[in-house]
Coordinates of C-alpha atoms in Angstrom, one line a residue:
X29 CA -23.3 20.7 -36.1
X30 CA -20.3 19.5 -34.1
X31 CA -21.1 16.4 -31.9
X32 CA -20.6 16.4 -28.2
X33 CA -17.6 14.0 -28.6
X34 CA -16.0 16.2 -31.3
X35 CA -16.3 19.2 -29.0
X36 CA -14.5 17.3 -26.3
X37 CA -11.9 16.2 -28.8
X38 CA -11.3 19.8 -29.9
X39 CA -11.0 20.9 -26.3
X40 CA -8.5 18.2 -25.6
X41 CA -6.3 19.3 -28.5
X42 CA -6.7 23.1 -27.9
X43 CA -6.6 23.2 -24.0
X44 CA -5.6 19.9 -22.7
X45 CA -8.9 19.5 -20.9
X46 CA -12.3 18.0 -21.9
X47 CA -15.7 17.2 -20.6
X48 CA -15.4 13.7 -19.1
X49 CA -19.0 12.8 -19.7
X50 CA -18.8 13.5 -23.4
X51 CA -16.3 10.7 -23.9
X52 CA -16.8 6.9 -23.3
X53 CA -15.6 6.3 -19.7
X54 CA -12.7 3.9 -20.6
X55 CA -11.5 6.4 -23.3
X56 CA -11.8 9.4 -20.9
X57 CA -9.8 7.6 -18.2
X58 CA -7.1 6.7 -20.8
X59 CA -7.0 10.3 -22.0
X60 CA -6.5 11.5 -18.4
X61 CA -3.6 9.0 -17.9
X62 CA -2.0 10.2 -21.1
X63 CA -2.3 13.9 -20.0
X64 CA -0.8 12.9 -16.6
X65 CA 2.1 11.3 -18.5
X66 CA 2.9 14.6 -20.2
X67 CA 1.7 13.5 -23.7
X68 CA 0.6 16.1 -26.2
X69 CA -2.4 15.0 -28.4
X70 CA -1.1 17.1 -31.3
X71 CA 2.5 15.9 -30.9
X72 CA 4.2 12.8 -32.1
X73 CA 3.8 9.5 -30.2
X74 CA 7.1 7.9 -29.1
X75 CA 8.1 5.6 -32.0
X76 CA 9.1 2.8 -29.5
X77 CA 10.5 -0.2 -31.4
X78 CA 12.7 -3.0 -30.2
X79 CA 16.1 -3.5 -31.7
X80 CA 16.7 -6.5 -33.9
X81 CA 18.4 -8.4 -31.1
X82 CA 15.8 -7.4 -28.5
X83 CA 13.0 -8.6 -30.8
X84 CA 14.8 -11.8 -31.5
X85 CA 15.1 -12.6 -27.8
X86 CA 11.5 -11.5 -27.1
X87 CA 10.2 -13.8 -29.8
X88 CA 12.3 -16.7 -28.5
X89 CA 10.9 -16.2 -25.0
X90 CA 7.4 -16.3 -26.5
X91 CA 8.0 -19.1 -29.1
X92 CA 5.4 -21.4 -27.7
X93 CA 2.8 -18.6 -27.5
X94 CA 3.4 -17.6 -31.1
X95 CA 3.1 -21.2 -32.4
X96 CA -0.2 -21.6 -30.6
X97 CA -1.6 -18.3 -31.7
X98 CA -0.6 -18.3 -35.3
X99 CA -3.4 -20.7 -36.5
X100 CA -6.0 -18.6 -34.7
X101 CA -4.5 -15.4 -36.1
X102 CA -4.8 -16.8 -39.6
X103 CA -8.4 -17.9 -39.0
X104 CA -9.3 -14.4 -37.6
X105 CA -7.8 -12.8 -40.7
X106 CA -10.0 -15.0 -42.9
X107 CA -13.1 -14.2 -40.9
X108 CA -12.6 -10.4 -41.2
X109 CA -11.1 -10.6 -44.7
X110 CA -12.1 -7.8 -47.1
X111 CA -10.0 -4.8 -47.7
X112 CA -7.8 -2.7 -45.4
X113 CA -7.3 -4.8 -42.3
X114 CA -4.5 -6.2 -40.1
X115 CA -4.5 -8.8 -37.3
X116 CA -1.6 -8.9 -34.8
X117 CA -0.3 -10.7 -31.6
X118 CA 1.5 -8.7 -28.9
X119 CA 3.1 -10.1 -25.7
X120 CA 2.2 -9.1 -22.1
X121 CA 4.4 -6.0 -22.4
X122 CA 2.6 -4.7 -25.5
X123 CA 5.3 -5.7 -28.0
X124 CA 3.9 -6.8 -31.4
X125 CA 5.3 -10.3 -32.0
X126 CA 3.4 -11.3 -35.2
X127 CA 1.1 -9.7 -37.7
X128 CA -0.9 -10.4 -40.9
X129 CA -2.1 -7.6 -43.1
X130 CA -3.6 -7.2 -46.6
X131 CA -1.8 -5.2 -49.3
X132 CA -4.0 -2.1 -48.9
X133 CA -3.3 -1.8 -45.2
X134 CA 0.4 -2.6 -45.8
X135 CA 0.5 0.4 -48.2
X136 CA -1.2 2.8 -45.7
X137 CA 0.5 5.2 -43.4
X138 CA -0.7 3.2 -40.3
X139 CA 1.4 0.1 -41.3
X140 CA 4.6 2.0 -40.8
X141 CA 4.1 2.3 -37.1
X142 CA 2.1 -0.9 -36.4
X143 CA 4.8 -3.4 -37.2
X144 CA 6.5 -6.4 -35.6
X145 CA 8.7 -5.1 -32.7
X146 CA 6.8 -2.0 -32.1
X147 CA 5.6 -1.3 -28.5
X148 CA 2.0 -0.1 -27.9
X149 CA 1.8 0.8 -24.2
X150 CA -0.3 3.8 -23.3
X151 CA 2.5 5.9 -21.9
X152 CA 4.3 5.7 -25.3
X153 CA 1.6 5.6 -27.9
X154 CA -1.3 7.3 -26.1
X155 CA -4.8 5.8 -26.1
X156 CA -4.9 2.7 -28.4
X157 CA -6.7 -0.6 -28.2
X158 CA -3.6 -2.7 -27.4
X159 CA -2.5 -0.3 -24.6
X160 CA -6.0 0.0 -23.2
X161 CA -6.6 -3.8 -23.1
X162 CA -3.2 -4.2 -21.4
X163 CA -4.2 -1.6 -18.8
X164 CA -7.7 -2.8 -18.0
X165 CA -7.5 -6.5 -18.7
X166 CA -10.6 -6.3 -20.8
X167 CA -11.5 -6.4 -24.5
X168 CA -11.1 -2.8 -25.8
X169 CA -12.2 -0.9 -28.9
X170 CA -10.7 2.5 -29.9
X171 CA -12.0 4.1 -33.1
X172 CA -10.7 7.1 -35.0
X173 CA -10.7 10.2 -32.8
X174 CA -10.8 8.2 -29.6
X175 CA -7.1 7.7 -30.0
X176 CA -5.2 10.2 -27.9
X177 CA -2.8 11.2 -30.6
X178 CA -4.5 13.0 -33.6
X179 CA -2.0 11.2 -35.9
X180 CA -3.8 7.9 -35.1
X181 CA -7.2 9.2 -36.0
X182 CA -7.5 7.3 -39.3
X183 CA -7.4 3.8 -37.8
X184 CA -9.8 1.9 -35.6
X185 CA -8.7 -1.2 -33.6
X186 CA -10.0 -3.9 -31.3
X187 CA -7.8 -5.8 -28.8
X188 CA -8.5 -8.6 -26.3
X189 CA -6.1 -9.8 -23.6
X190 CA -5.0 -13.4 -23.4
X191 CA -4.7 -14.8 -19.8
X192 CA -2.7 -17.8 -18.6
X193 CA -4.0 -20.2 -15.9
X194 CA -2.5 -18.0 -13.1
X195 CA -4.5 -15.0 -14.2
X196 CA -1.6 -13.1 -15.8
X197 CA -1.8 -11.4 -19.2
X198 CA 0.6 -13.2 -21.5
X199 CA -0.5 -11.7 -24.8
X200 CA -2.9 -9.5 -26.7
X201 CA -4.9 -10.2 -29.9
X202 CA -5.5 -7.2 -32.1
X203 CA -7.5 -6.4 -35.3
X204 CA -7.0 -2.9 -36.9
X205 CA -8.5 -1.3 -39.9
X206 CA -9.1 2.1 -41.5
X207 CA -12.8 1.1 -41.9
X208 CA -14.4 1.8 -38.6
X209 CA -17.8 0.4 -39.4
X210 CA -16.7 -3.2 -39.4
X211 CA -15.1 -3.0 -35.9
X212 CA -18.2 -3.8 -33.8
X213 CA -18.6 -7.1 -35.7
X214 CA -14.8 -7.7 -35.4
X215 CA -14.9 -7.1 -31.6
X216 CA -16.9 -10.3 -31.0
X217 CA -14.6 -12.3 -33.3
X218 CA -11.5 -11.1 -31.5
X219 CA -12.9 -11.9 -28.1
X220 CA -13.9 -15.4 -29.2
X221 CA -10.4 -15.9 -30.7
X222 CA -8.7 -14.8 -27.5
X223 CA -10.9 -17.3 -25.5
X224 CA -9.9 -20.1 -27.9
X225 CA -6.2 -19.2 -27.5
X226 CA -6.6 -19.2 -23.7
X227 CA -8.1 -22.6 -23.6
X228 CA -5.4 -24.0 -25.9
X229 CA -2.7 -22.5 -23.7
X230 CA -4.4 -23.9 -20.6
X231 CA -4.5 -27.5 -22.1
X232 CA -0.9 -27.2 -23.3
X233 CA 0.4 -26.0 -20.0
X234 CA -1.5 -28.6 -17.9
X235 CA -1.1 -31.8 -20.0
X236 CA 0.5 -33.5 -17.0
X237 CA -2.5 -32.7 -14.7
X238 CA -6.1 -33.7 -14.6
X239 CA -8.1 -31.1 -16.5
X240 CA -11.7 -31.0 -15.4
X241 CA -14.2 -29.2 -17.7
X242 CA -17.5 -28.0 -16.1
X243 CA -20.6 -25.9 -17.0
X244 CA -24.1 -25.5 -15.6
X245 CA -25.5 -26.9 -18.9
X246 CA -24.2 -30.3 -20.1
X247 CA -24.5 -29.4 -23.8
X248 CA -21.9 -26.6 -23.3
X249 CA -19.2 -29.0 -22.2
X250 CA -18.0 -29.3 -25.8
X251 CA -17.9 -25.5 -26.4
X252 CA -15.2 -22.9 -25.8
X253 CA -17.3 -21.4 -23.0
X254 CA -16.6 -24.3 -20.7
X255 CA -14.8 -23.7 -17.3
X256 CA -11.6 -25.6 -16.7
X257 CA -9.7 -26.5 -13.6
X258 CA -6.5 -28.5 -13.5
X259 CA -5.4 -30.5 -10.5
X260 CA -2.6 -32.9 -9.6
X261 CA -3.1 -36.5 -8.4
X262 CA -3.7 -35.3 -4.8
X263 CA -6.4 -32.8 -5.8
X264 CA -4.3 -29.7 -5.4
X265 CA -5.4 -27.0 -7.9
X266 CA -2.6 -26.0 -10.3
X267 CA -4.6 -23.6 -12.6
X268 CA -8.0 -22.3 -13.6
X269 CA -9.1 -20.7 -16.9
X270 CA -10.9 -17.3 -17.0
X271 CA -14.2 -18.8 -17.8
X272 CA -14.0 -20.9 -14.6
X273 CA -13.6 -17.7 -12.6
X274 CA -16.8 -16.3 -14.2
X275 CA -18.8 -19.5 -13.6
X276 CA -17.7 -19.8 -10.0
X277 CA -18.3 -16.1 -9.2
X278 CA -18.8 -15.7 -5.5
X279 CA -16.2 -18.3 -4.5
X280 CA -12.7 -16.9 -3.7
X281 CA -10.6 -18.6 -6.3
X282 CA -7.6 -16.5 -5.3
X283 CA -7.4 -18.2 -1.9
X284 CA -8.2 -21.9 -2.7
X285 CA -5.6 -24.6 -2.9
X286 CA -7.5 -27.8 -3.4
X287 CA -10.4 -29.2 -5.4
X288 CA -12.2 -29.9 -2.2
X289 CA -12.1 -26.2 -1.3
X290 CA -14.5 -25.6 -4.3
X291 CA -16.7 -28.7 -4.6
X292 CA -18.4 -31.0 -2.2
X293 CA -17.7 -34.8 -2.1
X294 CA -13.9 -35.0 -2.4
X295 CA -11.5 -35.2 -5.3
X296 CA -11.1 -39.0 -5.4
X297 CA -14.8 -39.7 -5.5
X298 CA -15.3 -37.3 -8.4
X299 CA -12.2 -38.4 -10.4
X300 CA -12.9 -42.1 -10.5
X301 CA -16.1 -42.0 -12.7
X302 CA -14.8 -39.1 -14.8
X303 CA -11.6 -41.1 -15.5
X304 CA -13.9 -43.8 -17.0
X305 CA -15.4 -41.2 -19.4
X306 CA -18.6 -40.4 -17.4
X307 CA -20.2 -36.9 -17.1
X308 CA -20.9 -36.3 -13.5
X309 CA -22.6 -33.6 -11.4
X310 CA -20.5 -31.4 -9.1
X311 CA -21.9 -29.2 -6.3
X312 CA -19.9 -26.2 -5.1
X313 CA -20.0 -24.8 -1.5
X314 CA -22.7 -22.3 -2.6
X315 CA -24.9 -25.2 -3.6
X316 CA -24.7 -24.5 -7.3
X317 CA -24.7 -27.6 -9.6
X318 CA -22.5 -28.3 -12.6
X319 CA -22.0 -31.0 -15.2
X320 CA -18.3 -32.1 -15.4
X321 CA -16.0 -34.4 -17.3
X322 CA -12.3 -35.0 -17.7
X323 CA -10.6 -33.6 -20.7
X324 CA -8.4 -36.3 -22.1
X325 CA -5.0 -35.0 -23.1
X326 CA -1.7 -36.4 -24.3
X327 CA 1.1 -35.7 -21.9
X328 CA 4.2 -33.8 -23.0
X329 CA 7.0 -36.0 -24.1
X330 CA 9.3 -36.9 -21.2
X331 CA 6.6 -36.1 -18.6
X332 CA 7.0 -38.4 -15.7
X333 CA 3.7 -37.6 -14.0
X334 CA 5.6 -36.0 -11.1
X335 CA 3.4 -33.8 -8.9
X336 CA 3.8 -30.1 -9.6
X337 CA 1.2 -28.2 -7.6
X338 CA 1.4 -24.5 -8.3
X339 CA -0.4 -22.1 -5.9
X340 CA -2.7 -19.7 -7.7
X341 CA -1.5 -16.1 -7.9
X342 CA -3.1 -13.9 -5.3
X343 CA -4.8 -12.0 -6.7
X344 CA -5.6 -13.5 -10.1
X345 CA -6.4 -10.8 -12.6
X346 CA -9.8 -12.1 -13.2
X347 CA -10.7 -12.3 -9.5
X348 CA -9.2 -9.1 -8.2
X349 CA -12.2 -8.5 -5.9
X350 CA -11.6 -11.7 -4.1
X351 CA -8.3 -10.8 -2.5
X352 CA -8.0 -12.4 0.9
X353 CA -7.4 -10.4 4.0
X354 CA -5.2 -13.3 5.4
X355 CA -1.4 -13.0 5.2
X356 CA 0.5 -15.2 2.8
X357 CA 2.0 -18.4 4.3
X358 CA 2.6 -20.5 1.1
X359 CA 6.3 -21.1 1.5
X360 CA 6.7 -24.7 2.9
X361 CA 9.0 -23.6 5.8
X362 CA 6.8 -20.7 6.8
X363 CA 3.7 -22.8 6.6
X364 CA 5.3 -25.5 8.8
X365 CA 6.4 -22.9 11.3
X366 CA 2.8 -21.5 11.5
X367 CA 1.4 -25.1 12.0
X368 CA 3.9 -25.7 14.8
X369 CA 3.2 -22.3 16.4
X370 CA -0.6 -22.9 16.4
X371 CA -0.2 -26.4 17.9
X372 CA 2.1 -25.1 20.6
X373 CA -0.4 -22.3 21.4
X374 CA -3.3 -24.7 21.6
X375 CA -1.4 -26.9 24.1
X376 CA -0.6 -23.8 26.2
X377 CA 3.1 -24.1 25.5
X378 CA 5.1 -20.8 25.1
X379 CA 7.3 -20.5 22.0
X380 CA 9.7 -18.2 20.3
X381 CA 9.6 -16.9 16.8
X382 CA 13.2 -16.5 15.4
X383 CA 14.0 -14.6 12.2
X384 CA 15.8 -11.6 10.8
X385 CA 14.2 -8.1 11.0
X386 CA 11.2 -7.8 8.7
X387 CA 10.6 -11.6 8.2
X388 CA 7.1 -11.4 9.6
X389 CA 7.6 -12.4 13.2
X390 CA 4.9 -10.0 14.5
X391 CA 2.5 -11.0 11.7
X392 CA 2.9 -14.7 12.5
X393 CA 2.2 -14.0 16.2
X394 CA -0.9 -11.9 15.3
X395 CA -2.1 -14.8 13.1
X396 CA -1.7 -17.3 15.9
X397 CA -3.6 -15.0 18.2
X398 CA -6.5 -14.5 15.7
X399 CA -6.6 -18.3 15.1
X400 CA -7.1 -19.1 18.9
X401 CA -8.9 -16.2 20.5
X402 CA -9.3 -13.1 18.4
X403 CA -11.8 -11.6 20.8
X404 CA -9.4 -11.6 23.8
X405 CA -6.6 -9.1 24.4
X406 CA -3.3 -9.1 22.5
X407 CA -0.7 -7.4 24.7
X408 CA 2.6 -6.4 22.9
X409 CA 5.7 -5.6 25.0
X410 CA 8.6 -4.2 23.0
X411 CA 11.5 -5.2 25.2
X412 CA 13.7 -2.6 23.6
X413 CA 11.7 0.2 25.1
X414 CA 10.3 -1.5 28.2
X415 CA 13.5 -1.1 30.2
X416 CA 12.2 2.0 32.0
X417 CA 11.2 0.4 35.3
X418 CA 8.2 2.7 35.9
X419 CA 6.7 1.7 32.5
X420 CA 7.3 -2.0 33.1
X421 CA 5.7 -1.8 36.6
X422 CA 2.6 -0.1 35.3
X423 CA 2.2 -2.6 32.5
X424 CA 2.7 -5.6 34.8
X425 CA 0.4 -4.2 37.4
X426 CA -2.4 -4.0 34.7
X427 CA -1.8 -7.6 33.6
X428 CA -1.7 -8.9 37.1
X429 CA -4.9 -7.0 38.0
X430 CA -3.3 -4.7 40.6
X431 CA -3.6 -1.5 38.7
X432 CA -6.1 1.3 38.8
X433 CA -9.5 -0.4 38.2
X434 CA -10.9 2.7 36.4
X435 CA -8.1 2.5 33.8
X436 CA -7.7 -1.2 33.7
X437 CA -8.8 -2.8 30.4
X438 CA -7.5 -6.3 30.9
X439 CA -6.3 -8.6 33.6
X440 CA -4.8 -12.0 34.2
X441 CA -8.4 -13.4 34.4
X442 CA -9.2 -12.3 30.8
X443 CA -6.9 -14.7 29.0
X444 CA -5.3 -13.7 25.7
X445 CA -1.9 -13.4 24.1
X446 CA 1.3 -11.8 25.5
X447 CA 3.8 -11.0 22.8
X448 CA 7.3 -10.2 24.0
X449 CA 9.2 -8.6 21.1
X450 CA 13.0 -8.9 21.3
X451 CA 13.0 -10.6 24.7
X452 CA 16.8 -10.8 24.9
X453 CA 17.1 -7.0 25.1
X454 CA 15.2 -6.5 28.4
X455 CA 17.3 -6.1 31.5
X456 CA 17.4 -4.8 35.1
X457 CA 14.2 -4.3 37.1
X458 CA 12.0 -4.5 34.0
X459 CA 13.3 -8.0 33.3
X460 CA 12.4 -9.1 36.9
X461 CA 8.9 -7.7 36.6
X462 CA 8.5 -9.4 33.2
X463 CA 9.7 -12.7 34.7
X464 CA 7.2 -12.3 37.5
X465 CA 4.2 -11.9 35.3
X466 CA 5.2 -14.7 32.9
X467 CA 5.6 -17.1 35.9
X468 CA 2.1 -16.1 37.1
X469 CA 0.6 -16.7 33.7
X470 CA 2.3 -20.1 33.2
X471 CA 1.0 -21.2 36.6
X472 CA -2.6 -20.6 35.8
X473 CA -4.5 -23.9 35.7
X474 CA -8.2 -22.9 35.4
X475 CA -10.1 -20.3 33.4
X476 CA -9.1 -18.7 30.1
X477 CA -5.6 -19.5 28.9
X478 CA -2.8 -17.3 27.9
X479 CA -0.5 -17.7 25.0
X480 CA 3.0 -16.4 25.6
X481 CA 5.1 -15.7 22.5
X482 CA 8.5 -14.2 22.3
X483 CA 10.6 -13.0 19.3
X484 CA 14.3 -13.0 18.6
X485 CA 16.7 -12.0 15.9
X486 CA 18.2 -14.9 14.0
X487 CA 21.7 -15.5 15.3
X488 CA 21.3 -13.0 18.2
X489 CA 23.4 -13.7 21.3
X490 CA 21.6 -14.8 24.5
X491 CA 21.2 -12.3 27.2
X492 CA 24.0 -12.8 29.7
X493 CA 23.3 -10.3 32.6
X494 CA 20.0 -11.8 33.9
X495 CA 19.9 -13.0 37.4
X496 CA 19.5 -16.8 37.7
X497 CA 15.8 -16.7 38.6
X498 CA 15.1 -14.5 35.6
X499 CA 17.0 -16.8 33.3
X500 CA 15.1 -19.8 34.6
X501 CA 11.7 -18.0 34.1
X502 CA 12.6 -17.0 30.5
X503 CA 14.1 -20.4 29.6
X504 CA 10.5 -21.7 29.7
X505 CA 9.6 -19.2 27.0
X506 CA 12.4 -20.1 24.5
X507 CA 12.6 -23.9 24.7
X508 CA 10.3 -24.2 21.7
X509 CA 11.3 -22.1 18.6
X510 CA 9.9 -21.7 15.1
X511 CA 12.1 -20.1 12.4
X512 CA 11.2 -17.7 9.6
X513 CA 13.4 -17.6 6.5
X514 CA 14.6 -14.4 4.9
X515 CA 12.3 -13.1 2.1
X516 CA 14.9 -14.0 -0.5
X517 CA 14.7 -17.6 0.5
X518 CA 10.9 -17.8 0.4
X519 CA 9.1 -19.5 -2.5
X520 CA 5.9 -17.4 -2.3
X521 CA 7.5 -14.1 -3.2
X522 CA 5.0 -13.4 -6.0
X523 CA 2.0 -14.0 -3.7
X524 CA 3.5 -11.9 -0.9
X525 CA 4.2 -8.9 -3.3
X526 CA 0.7 -9.2 -4.8
X527 CA -0.9 -9.3 -1.4
X528 CA 1.0 -6.3 0.0
X529 CA 0.4 -4.3 -3.2
X530 CA -3.4 -5.1 -3.1
X531 CA -3.5 -3.6 0.5
X532 CA -1.6 -0.5 -0.7
X533 CA -3.5 0.1 -4.0
X534 CA -6.1 -2.4 -5.2
X535 CA -6.0 -0.8 -8.7
X536 CA -2.4 -1.8 -9.3
X537 CA -1.1 -5.2 -10.4
X538 CA 2.4 -6.6 -10.9
X539 CA 3.4 -8.3 -14.2
X540 CA 5.5 -11.5 -14.1
X541 CA 8.5 -9.6 -15.4
X542 CA 8.0 -6.9 -12.7
X543 CA 8.0 -9.6 -10.0
X544 CA 11.2 -11.1 -11.4
X545 CA 12.8 -7.7 -11.3
X546 CA 11.6 -7.1 -7.8
X547 CA 13.2 -10.3 -6.6
X548 CA 16.7 -9.1 -7.5
X549 CA 16.8 -6.3 -5.0
X550 CA 18.6 -6.8 -1.7
X551 CA 16.4 -6.1 1.3
X552 CA 18.1 -5.9 4.8
X553 CA 14.6 -5.3 6.3
X554 CA 12.9 -8.0 4.2
X555 CA 9.1 -7.4 4.2
X556 CA 9.5 -3.8 5.4
X557 CA 11.8 -2.9 2.5
X558 CA 9.4 -4.7 0.1
X559 CA 6.4 -2.8 1.4
X560 CA 8.3 0.5 1.1
X561 CA 9.3 -0.3 -2.5
X562 CA 5.7 -1.2 -3.5
X563 CA 4.5 2.1 -2.0
X564 CA 6.9 3.9 -4.2
X565 CA 5.7 2.0 -7.3
X566 CA 2.0 2.6 -6.4
X567 CA 2.7 6.4 -6.2
X568 CA 4.9 6.6 -9.3
X569 CA 3.0 4.3 -11.7
X570 CA -0.5 4.9 -13.2
X571 CA -3.2 2.6 -11.9
X572 CA -3.0 -0.7 -13.8
X573 CA -0.2 -3.1 -14.5
X574 CA 3.2 -2.4 -13.0
X575 CA 5.9 -3.7 -15.4
X576 CA 9.6 -4.5 -15.4
X577 CA 10.6 -1.1 -16.8
X578 CA 8.6 0.7 -14.0
X579 CA 10.5 -1.3 -11.4
X580 CA 13.9 -0.6 -13.0
X581 CA 13.1 3.1 -13.5
X582 CA 11.7 3.9 -10.0
X583 CA 13.6 1.5 -7.8
X584 CA 16.8 0.8 -9.7
X585 CA 18.1 4.3 -9.6
X586 CA 19.9 3.8 -6.3
X587 CA 22.0 1.1 -7.9
X588 CA 23.0 3.1 -10.9
X589 CA 23.5 6.6 -9.4
X590 CA 26.6 8.2 -10.9
X591 CA 26.8 5.6 -13.7
X592 CA 26.4 6.3 -17.4
X593 CA 24.4 4.0 -19.6
X594 CA 26.2 1.2 -21.5
X595 CA 26.1 3.2 -24.7
X596 CA 28.0 6.2 -23.1
X597 CA 30.5 4.3 -21.0
X598 CA 34.1 5.0 -22.0
X599 CA 33.5 8.4 -23.6
X600 CA 34.0 11.1 -20.9
X601 CA 31.9 13.8 -22.7
X602 CA 29.0 11.4 -23.4
X603 CA 29.3 10.0 -19.8
X604 CA 28.9 13.5 -18.4
X605 CA 25.9 14.3 -20.5
X606 CA 24.3 10.9 -19.7
X607 CA 24.7 11.4 -16.0
X608 CA 23.2 14.9 -16.3
X609 CA 20.1 13.4 -18.1
X610 CA 19.7 10.8 -15.4
X611 CA 20.1 13.3 -12.6
X612 CA 17.3 15.6 -14.0
X613 CA 15.2 12.5 -14.8
X614 CA 15.4 11.5 -11.1
X615 CA 14.6 15.0 -9.9
X616 CA 11.5 14.9 -12.1
X617 CA 10.4 11.7 -10.4
X618 CA 11.0 9.7 -13.5
X619 CA 8.7 11.8 -15.7
X620 CA 10.2 11.6 -19.1
X621 CA 8.2 14.5 -20.7
X622 CA 9.1 16.8 -17.8
X623 CA 12.7 15.9 -17.9
X624 CA 12.9 16.4 -21.6
X625 CA 11.4 20.0 -21.3
X626 CA 13.8 20.9 -18.5
X627 CA 16.8 19.6 -20.5
X628 CA 15.6 21.1 -23.8
X629 CA 15.9 17.7 -25.5
X630 CA 13.5 15.3 -27.1
X631 CA 11.7 12.5 -25.1
X632 CA 13.5 10.0 -27.3
X633 CA 16.9 11.4 -26.1
X634 CA 15.9 10.9 -22.5
X635 CA 14.6 7.4 -23.2
X636 CA 17.9 6.4 -24.8
X637 CA 19.9 7.2 -21.6
X638 CA 17.6 6.0 -18.8
X639 CA 17.4 2.4 -17.6
X640 CA 15.2 0.1 -19.7

């Protein structure tokens, strides 16, 4: 009798649909993603393999990772040794960098596709353990018929992600065999090996910092299940390992910057006895107790001990549920501007926020308002549209308390924040009304205070047609100015992009290479343009990790429209064909399978002409 799973498998192959409940949830979700990508379970997976030069460059970029993983790979191979097996290391993009296999597996059909340089993302190879672990960030096992492509049905594999101290997947450990029975035992070994590698990477990356090991039970301080946090000499956190995120569950690791944000008692008081070799007790802000010690390390050669605090990525992959609702102000200049703005507001001094369009002027003003008196009114006047005198008179009458009492929702007596956007653009009678109300608010001595904030474009000319009394009134509003840099000049781009994407689609994450690709785009509207680009990526990309090739494919088209790929440049006939393939590819919203069907060519042909 055919099992429920095999019936679902048969339905997938025959009809392209299946009963979701008959398949393990993670596998079912992966099958759905594969179907959405236009893959055919009875077809051929894309034989995606890097060229010799591309593989050489990829291995060079991951040279340190390969060196650290190789001993663990050999140990894992010895632990699962028998017949017909392979262990492999892939990078954070699913490219196999190193592999060890026995002679039987090497002679099998599977070995021809699972080789160094091959790419095992889901959208290319269908459901497989490497691709699934890369997508979910969790240890994954895919056996036989659980693979999307029928051609992969003979092999079973287990894969575990390797995270760095910023919560990004930097590699994947895989064990594959044509003997499915041993994979449940192998899964535990692969997970343990990945943890060992993560801890070795953590220590190697943070040799110049203080590495604090902690655990609720003292005897576990010498095991691989220990939590680790690194901090500089001032107690600023520079990294955490994945186990620390699990132990400190309930504390928002994605938003903390200092040791004191996690534990009571201060960093200096804890460091002194640990530096002497003592095991101490730490108490976190949820009153949980841990044993802790310093892990003694040998600094990298040439290390000078210079401070190098690195803000944790927001959100870290292993603490996605702890994304803060607060905007990101980790750039030094922006953080200083926020500090000065809050200080001015507390003293009742008006100030102006100066920056190019989309640099976050309104967001900064909203943050100041929330910091001081979130429960009071925030009144926003867009001076570009407030030049109609009737509209200005109605608004000012409400603020001054002279309006219709039935409709009035705030008054001068309530206190709050008055935000004047693009103050330099108001003129005529509306400017005089606005000057009248700001004078009134500035003259208040008793009762709830008002914060008056104006915004201006960087480099904008001062308004020249105001009457002298209006100029005098507005001069009080612009004497103090805080400046916001363009997005391209900010040092917290990665945190900003992750924060915005989490608000658009919590199920998506950006890889390090995707962030680097995003940085290269010109954005006249700064954060507005970035938000629009991230919305496009959230719509176009399957839920999971957004990678560099996704950014280039879905956002890079505007820069290459009308151009042929590098392989076709210089040959008029090939250029015309290449441009046609890219035109249809764009019309199909970057769906390779659909474009291939419309053009009557193979998917490989489309892949060879579109941006990498």
